[in-house]
Coordinates of C-alpha atoms and ligand atoms in Angstrom, one line a residue:
M1 CA 0.0 0.0 -0.1
T2 CA 1.0 3.4 -0.6
D3 CA -0.1 7.0 0.0
P4 CA 0.0 9.6 -2.8
D5 CA 0.9 12.4 -0.6
C6 CA 3.0 10.6 1.6
I7 CA 6.9 12.1 1.2
F8 CA 8.2 8.4 2.1
C9 CA 6.1 6.6 -0.2
K10 CA 7.4 9.0 -2.8
I11 CA 11.0 8.3 -2.2
L12 CA 10.3 4.5 -2.2
A13 CA 8.8 5.0 -5.6
G14 CA 11.7 6.9 -6.7
E15 CA 9.9 10.3 -7.3
I16 CA 11.8 12.1 -4.7
P17 CA 15.8 11.3 -4.6
A18 CA 17.0 9.8 -1.5
T19 CA 20.4 8.5 -0.4
I20 CA 19.8 4.9 0.1
V21 CA 21.9 2.7 2.2
G22 CA 20.2 -0.3 2.8
E23 CA 16.8 -2.7 1.8
D24 CA 15.6 -5.9 2.2
E25 CA 12.3 -7.2 1.3
R26 CA 10.0 -5.3 3.7
T27 CA 12.3 -2.2 4.6
V28 CA 14.5 0.7 3.0
T29 CA 16.9 2.7 4.7
F30 CA 18.0 6.0 3.6
M31 CA 20.0 9.3 5.1
D32 CA 17.9 11.8 6.9
I33 CA 18.2 15.2 5.1
N34 CA 18.4 16.8 8.3
P35 CA 21.1 14.7 10.5
A36 CA 20.9 15.0 14.2
T37 CA 24.6 13.7 14.1
R38 CA 26.5 12.4 11.3
G39 CA 25.2 8.8 9.8
H40 CA 21.5 9.9 11.0
M41 CA 19.4 7.2 9.0
L42 CA 15.8 6.3 8.9
V43 CA 14.2 2.9 8.5
I44 CA 11.1 2.7 6.9
P45 CA 8.7 -0.3 6.0
R46 CA 8.0 -0.6 2.2
T47 CA 4.3 -0.6 3.0
H48 CA 2.7 2.6 4.2
A49 CA 1.4 2.7 7.8
A50 CA 1.1 6.3 9.5
D51 CA 2.7 5.2 12.9
L52 CA 3.8 2.8 15.3
L53 CA 0.1 2.2 16.4
S54 CA -0.8 1.2 12.6
V55 CA 2.1 -0.8 11.4
D56 CA 1.8 -4.4 10.6
A57 CA 3.7 -6.5 13.2
E58 CA 5.6 -8.3 10.6
D59 CA 6.8 -4.8 9.0
L60 CA 7.4 -3.6 12.5
R61 CA 9.8 -6.7 13.2
A62 CA 11.5 -6.2 9.8
V63 CA 12.2 -2.5 10.8
A64 CA 13.5 -3.3 14.1
I65 CA 15.9 -5.9 12.9
A66 CA 17.3 -3.6 10.0
S67 CA 17.4 -1.0 12.5
Q68 CA 19.9 -3.1 14.6
R69 CA 21.7 -4.0 11.5
Q70 CA 22.3 -0.5 10.7
A71 CA 23.0 0.5 14.2
V72 CA 25.8 -2.4 13.9
R73 CA 27.1 -0.7 10.6
A74 CA 27.3 2.7 12.3
K75 CA 29.2 1.6 15.2
E76 CA 31.7 -0.3 12.6
L77 CA 31.7 1.6 9.5
L78 CA 31.5 5.5 10.9
R79 CA 33.2 4.4 14.3
A80 CA 30.4 5.5 16.2
D81 CA 30.6 5.1 20.3
G82 CA 26.8 4.5 20.6
V83 CA 23.4 4.6 18.8
N84 CA 20.1 5.9 19.6
L85 CA 17.1 4.2 18.0
V86 CA 13.9 6.9 18.0
N87 CA 10.5 6.6 17.3
S88 CA 8.0 9.6 17.4
C89 CA 4.3 8.4 17.6
G90 CA 2.0 11.3 16.9
A91 CA 2.2 14.9 16.4
V92 CA 2.4 15.8 19.9
A93 CA 5.3 13.1 20.2
W94 CA 7.3 15.2 17.7
Q95 CA 6.0 13.1 14.5
T96 CA 6.2 15.2 11.4
V97 CA 6.3 12.4 8.6
F98 CA 3.4 10.2 9.0
H99 CA 5.1 7.1 7.5
F100 CA 6.2 4.8 10.1
H101 CA 9.9 5.1 10.7
V102 CA 12.7 4.5 12.9
H103 CA 15.7 7.2 13.5
V104 CA 19.1 5.3 13.6
I105 CA 21.1 8.0 15.4
P106 CA 25.0 7.3 15.5
R107 CA 26.3 8.9 18.8
Y108 CA 29.7 10.3 19.4
V109 CA 31.7 11.2 22.3
D110 CA 31.4 14.9 22.7
D111 CA 28.5 15.2 20.1
P112 CA 25.9 18.2 21.0
L113 CA 23.0 15.9 21.4
R114 CA 21.3 16.1 25.0
L115 CA 18.4 14.3 26.6
P116 CA 15.2 16.4 26.1
W117 CA 13.8 15.9 29.7
V118 CA 15.6 16.4 33.0
P119 CA 15.2 13.2 35.1
V120 CA 13.7 13.9 38.5
P121 CA 12.2 11.3 40.7
G122 CA 8.4 11.1 40.2
D123 CA 5.6 11.2 42.9
P124 CA 5.5 7.2 43.7
A125 CA 1.5 7.8 44.2
E126 CA 1.2 9.0 40.6
I127 CA 3.4 6.4 39.2
A128 CA 1.4 3.7 41.1
A129 CA -2.0 5.3 40.0
A130 CA -0.6 5.1 36.2
A131 CA 0.5 1.6 36.8
Q132 CA -2.9 0.6 37.9
E133 CA -4.5 2.2 35.0
L134 CA -2.3 0.5 32.8
A135 CA -2.7 -2.9 34.4
A136 CA -6.5 -2.6 34.4
A137 CA -6.9 -4.3 31.3
P138 CA -5.3 -7.8 30.7
R139 CA -1.4 -7.8 30.2
T140 CA -0.4 -8.1 26.6
Ligands
LIG201 P1 9.9 12.8 12.3 O1 10.0 14.2 12.6 O2 8.3 12.2 11.9 O3 10.3 11.7 13.7 O4 11.2 12.3 11.4 C1 10.6 12.9 10.1 C2 12.3 12.8 9.8 O5 12.1 12.6 8.2 C3 12.9 14.2 10.1 O6 14.2 13.8 10.7 C4 13.4 15.0 8.6 O7 14.6 15.2 8.8 C5 13.2 13.5 7.9 N1 12.8 14.2 6.1 C6 11.2 14.8 6.2 N2 11.6 15.0 4.9 C7 12.7 14.3 4.3 C8 13.0 14.0 2.5 O8 12.4 14.6 2.2 N3 14.3 13.3 2.6 C9 14.8 12.5 3.9 N4 15.9 11.7 3.5 N5 14.5 12.8 4.8 C10 13.3 13.8 5.1
LIG202 ZN1 4.1 6.4 2.8

């Protein structure tokens, strides 16, 4: 399935240029045009799905495996010191392109990226209340 208005579907169709660095039966990996660090890649399923909540389970599995493969390559070939895998699901979570994708962001000692939140201990009662709401449905 493709979405004619989707920029990543256009990349898959060859209608928009992209620097492709990996592909398999279910996924394609290409360079992000606004790299957060050197070697920032995007892994996408060939089949259009808007986000994490709607992507086919087999495609999700394939994207996860391809992301691991590219993380290994970033360490070996770009000499990255670490890697972040990032997925944003929903506009409120910073998603801007609504074709499911995982960012593979190589990390380097002294690179400029910083955690976007300040870890502070939470209110134990509020943590427990959220857990209780999550546990209300059967565990999956
Ligand atoms: P999101 O914000 O949805 O998590 O990530 C979308 C990513 O797609 C952004 O990092 C953005 O730089 C990248 N992007 C947007 N348009 C294009 C494009 O036309 N080509 C490539 N290669 N990357 C794109
Ligand atoms: Zn698409």
